[in-house]
PDB file of C-alpha atoms in Angstrom:
ATOM      1  CA  MET A1031      -1.432  -5.523   7.158  1.00 46.00           C
ATOM      2  CA  LEU A1032      -0.219  -6.773  10.475  1.00 49.00           C
ATOM      3  CA  LEU A1033      -2.086  -9.612   9.895  1.00 55.00           C
ATOM      4  CA  LEU A1034      -0.624 -10.286   6.733  1.00 56.00           C
ATOM      5  CA  GLY A1035       2.793  -9.846   7.666  1.00 56.00           C
ATOM      6  CA  ARG A1036       1.917 -12.558  10.552  1.00 65.00           C
ATOM      7  CA  ALA A1037       0.491 -14.596   8.280  1.00 65.00           C
ATOM      8  CA  MET A1038       3.324 -15.247   6.380  1.00 74.00           C
ATOM      9  CA  ASP A1039       5.558 -15.478   9.385  1.00 81.00           C
ATOM     10  CA  TYR A1040       3.093 -18.442  10.157  1.00 83.00           C
ATOM     11  CA  ARG A1041       2.529 -20.273   6.839  1.00 87.00           C
ATOM     12  CA  SER A1042       3.823 -23.220   8.081  1.00 88.00           C
ATOM     13  CA  VAL A1043       2.011 -23.228  11.565  1.00 89.00           C
ATOM     14  CA  LEU A1044      -1.239 -22.422   9.463  1.00 87.00           C
ATOM     15  CA  ASP A1045      -0.596 -25.184   7.102  1.00 88.00           C
ATOM     16  CA  ASP A1046       0.029 -27.778   9.826  1.00 91.00           C
ATOM     17  CA  PHE A1047      -2.992 -26.431  11.425  1.00 91.00           C
ATOM     18  CA  ILE A1048      -5.421 -26.946   8.884  1.00 90.00           C
ATOM     19  CA  ALA A1049      -4.065 -30.402   7.765  1.00 89.00           C
ATOM     20  CA  LYS A1050      -4.893 -31.586  10.808  1.00 91.00           C
ATOM     21  CA  ASN A1051      -8.244 -30.242  10.967  1.00 91.00           C
ATOM     22  CA  ARG A1052     -10.302 -32.054   8.386  1.00 89.00           C
ATOM     23  CA  GLU A1053     -13.469 -29.488   8.324  1.00 92.00           C
ATOM     24  CA  LEU A1054     -10.913 -26.847   7.557  1.00 90.00           C
ATOM     25  CA  ARG A1055      -9.157 -28.348   4.648  1.00 89.00           C
ATOM     26  CA  LYS A1056     -11.715 -26.968   2.179  1.00 90.00           C
ATOM     27  CA  TYR A1057      -9.539 -23.340   3.230  1.00 88.00           C
ATOM     28  CA  GLU A1058      -6.060 -24.266   3.002  1.00 89.00           C
ATOM     29  CA  LEU A1059      -4.335 -21.830   1.015  1.00 88.00           C
ATOM     30  CA  GLN A1060      -2.215 -23.135  -1.969  1.00 88.00           C
ATOM     31  CA  ASP A1061       1.110 -21.694  -3.206  1.00 87.00           C
ATOM     32  CA  ASP A1062      -0.492 -18.995  -5.283  1.00 84.00           C
ATOM     33  CA  ASP A1063      -2.605 -17.697  -2.859  1.00 85.00           C
ATOM     34  CA  TRP A1064       0.593 -17.333  -0.141  1.00 85.00           C
ATOM     35  CA  GLU A1065       2.439 -15.429  -3.043  1.00 83.00           C
ATOM     36  CA  ALA A1066      -0.688 -13.188  -3.573  1.00 83.00           C
ATOM     37  CA  ILE A1067      -0.545 -12.396   0.197  1.00 83.00           C
ATOM     38  CA  ALA A1068       3.498 -11.744  -0.124  1.00 82.00           C
ATOM     39  CA  LEU A1069       2.831  -9.497  -3.055  1.00 82.00           C
ATOM     40  CA  ILE A1070       0.030  -7.457  -1.286  1.00 83.00           C
ATOM     41  CA  ALA A1071       1.351  -7.215   1.897  1.00 84.00           C
ATOM     42  CA  GLN A1072       4.664  -5.799   0.042  1.00 82.00           C
ATOM     43  CA  TRP A1073       2.383  -2.854  -1.507  1.00 83.00           C
ATOM     44  CA  LEU A1074       0.641  -2.177   1.806  1.00 85.00           C
ATOM     45  CA  LYS A1075       3.939  -1.490   3.346  1.00 85.00           C
ATOM     46  CA  SER A1076       4.193   1.674   1.454  1.00 85.00           C
ATOM     47  CA  PHE A1077       1.133   2.721   2.854  1.00 85.00           C
ATOM     48  CA  GLN A1078       1.758   2.030   6.081  1.00 86.00           C
ATOM     49  CA  SER A1079       5.060   4.045   5.617  1.00 84.00           C
ATOM     50  CA  ALA A1080       3.055   6.783   4.306  1.00 83.00           C
ATOM     51  CA  THR A1081       0.399   7.099   6.935  1.00 84.00           C
ATOM     52  CA  THR A1082       3.137   6.561   9.093  1.00 83.00           C
ATOM     53  CA  GLN A1083       4.859   9.888   8.214  1.00 81.00           C
ATOM     54  CA  MET A1084       1.692  11.454   7.542  1.00 78.00           C
ATOM     55  CA  SER A1085       0.044  10.891  11.038  1.00 80.00           C
ATOM     56  CA  THR A1086       2.965  12.367  13.013  1.00 74.00           C
ATOM     57  CA  THR A1087       2.413  15.504  14.936  1.00 63.00           C
ATOM     58  CA  THR A1088       6.347  16.372  15.461  1.00 71.00           C
ATOM     59  CA  ARG A1089       6.518  17.631  12.087  1.00 63.00           C
ATOM     60  CA  PRO A1090       4.541  19.887   9.810  1.00 59.00           C
ATOM     61  CA  MET A1091       2.110  17.795   7.918  1.00 64.00           C
ATOM     62  CA  LEU A1092       1.115  20.459   4.802  1.00 68.00           C
ATOM     63  CA  SER A1093       4.359  20.582   3.722  1.00 66.00           C
ATOM     64  CA  SER A1094       5.641  16.630   3.711  1.00 75.00           C
ATOM     65  CA  THR A1095       2.389  15.382   1.769  1.00 75.00           C
ATOM     66  CA  HIS A1096       3.512  16.829  -1.460  1.00 74.00           C
ATOM     67  CA  ALA A1097       6.424  14.367  -1.120  1.00 79.00           C
ATOM     68  CA  ILE A1098       5.189  11.624   0.634  1.00 82.00           C
ATOM     69  CA  PHE A1099       2.521  11.673  -2.062  1.00 80.00           C
ATOM     70  CA  GLN A1100       4.878  11.322  -4.463  1.00 83.00           C
ATOM     71  CA  GLY A1101       7.251   8.781  -2.988  1.00 86.00           C
ATOM     72  CA  LEU A1102       3.971   6.407  -2.647  1.00 87.00           C
ATOM     73  CA  GLN A1103       2.917   7.033  -5.945  1.00 87.00           C
ATOM     74  CA  ASP A1104       6.440   5.947  -7.088  1.00 89.00           C
ATOM     75  CA  SER A1105       6.681   2.925  -5.248  1.00 89.00           C
ATOM     76  CA  LEU A1106       3.142   1.860  -6.707  1.00 88.00           C
ATOM     77  CA  ALA A1107       4.285   2.812 -10.104  1.00 88.00           C
ATOM     78  CA  ASP A1108       7.674   0.215  -9.549  1.00 89.00           C
ATOM     79  CA  SER A1109       4.995  -1.906  -8.123  1.00 87.00           C
ATOM     80  CA  LEU A1110       3.375  -2.066 -11.392  1.00 87.00           C
ATOM     81  CA  ARG A1111       6.408  -2.526 -13.484  1.00 87.00           C
ATOM     82  CA  SER A1112       7.370  -5.386 -11.953  1.00 85.00           C
ATOM     83  CA  LEU A1113       4.079  -7.487 -12.020  1.00 84.00           C
ATOM     84  CA  LEU A1114       4.630 -10.879 -13.491  1.00 80.00           C
ATOM     85  CA  TYR A1115       2.682 -11.569 -16.380  1.00 81.00           C
ATOM     86  CA  ASN A1116       0.661 -13.927 -14.543  1.00 80.00           C
ATOM     87  CA  THR A1117      -0.344 -11.742 -11.766  1.00 83.00           C
ATOM     88  CA  PRO A1118      -4.003 -12.183 -11.158  1.00 85.00           C
ATOM     89  CA  ALA A1119      -6.079  -9.113 -13.266  1.00 88.00           C
ATOM     90  CA  VAL A1120      -7.824  -8.219 -10.164  1.00 89.00           C
ATOM     91  CA  PHE A1121      -4.440  -7.549  -8.420  1.00 86.00           C
ATOM     92  CA  ARG A1122      -3.219  -5.673 -11.401  1.00 88.00           C
ATOM     93  CA  GLN A1123      -6.214  -3.417 -11.419  1.00 92.00           C
ATOM     94  CA  ALA A1124      -6.815  -3.029  -7.809  1.00 89.00           C
ATOM     95  CA  LEU A1125      -3.088  -1.185  -8.302  1.00 88.00           C
ATOM     96  CA  MET A1126      -3.578   0.531 -10.904  1.00 90.00           C
ATOM     97  CA  ASN A1127      -6.913   1.900  -9.482  1.00 92.00           C
ATOM     98  CA  ALA A1128      -4.720   2.723  -6.338  1.00 89.00           C
ATOM     99  CA  HIS A1129      -2.006   4.975  -8.259  1.00 87.00           C
ATOM    100  CA  ARG A1130      -5.396   6.544 -10.349  1.00 89.00           C
ATOM    101  CA  LYS A1131      -6.254   7.671  -7.130  1.00 89.00           C
ATOM    102  CA  LEU A1132      -3.594   8.738  -5.704  1.00 84.00           C
ATOM    103  CA  SER A1133      -2.652  10.547  -8.824  1.00 84.00           C
ATOM    104  CA  ASP A1134      -6.413  12.473  -8.202  1.00 85.00           C
ATOM    105  CA  TYR A1135      -5.118  13.111  -5.097  1.00 79.00           C
ATOM    106  CA  TYR A1136      -1.875  14.553  -6.227  1.00 74.00           C
ATOM    107  CA  GLY A1137      -3.602  17.017  -8.663  1.00 76.00           C
ATOM    108  CA  LYS A1138      -5.646  18.470  -6.159  1.00 76.00           C
ATOM    109  CA  PHE A1139      -3.139  19.227  -3.983  1.00 72.00           C
ATOM    110  CA  GLU A1140      -1.053  20.943  -6.643  1.00 72.00           C
ATOM    111  CA  GLU A1141      -4.110  23.398  -7.590  1.00 77.00           C
ATOM    112  CA  SER A1142      -4.431  24.479  -4.052  1.00 74.00           C
ATOM    113  CA  PRO A1143      -2.444  27.423  -2.600  1.00 73.00           C
ATOM    114  CA  TYR A1144      -2.071  26.202   0.769  1.00 69.00           C
ATOM    115  CA  TYR A1145       1.149  23.949  -0.315  1.00 62.00           C
ATOM    116  CA  THR A1146       2.586  26.924  -1.598  1.00 61.00           C
ATOM    117  CA  TRP A1147       1.788  28.714   1.247  1.00 62.00           C
ATOM    118  CA  SER A1148       2.455  26.468   3.521  1.00 58.00           C
ATOM    119  CA  SER A1149       6.352  26.137   2.016  1.00 56.00           C
ATOM    120  CA  ARG A1150       7.389  29.302   2.150  1.00 56.00           C
ATOM    121  CA  THR A1151      10.038  29.789   4.938  1.00 50.00           C
ATOM    122  CA  SER A1152       9.424  33.710   5.403  1.00 47.00           C
ATOM    123  CA  PRO A1153       6.473  35.472   6.237  1.00 49.00           C
ATOM    124  CA  ILE A1154       4.368  37.151   3.241  1.00 49.00           C
ATOM    125  CA  LEU A1155       4.485  40.963   4.132  1.00 48.00           C
ATOM    126  CA  VAL A1156       1.272  42.913   3.221  1.00 46.00           C
TER     127      VAL A1156
END
């Protein structure tokens, strides 16, 4: 993710460097390539945010995981709805696969009794 973001920041530098080095010209990125990099970097920001939230040790994780999954799934659904017609099929399929995988995890999470138990504010009396 960090590398994708940095590539966008240094597009002109990379383009200039490749233009000056004849042997690298076969690797020159076209406008479509840069657009694809920007699109994927945007999607990965949602995953980076979710990962950061779930990796925290200062808050209980299990009770917040449900909301994080839902937010990530909503973000992916929004991205899918906003795809342009000319978006490469491989990107569209990858995004749909990611959304489907999150749905699978979300369903497993919903089936688990641990989420219900962790969200209780008072102790269970036996």
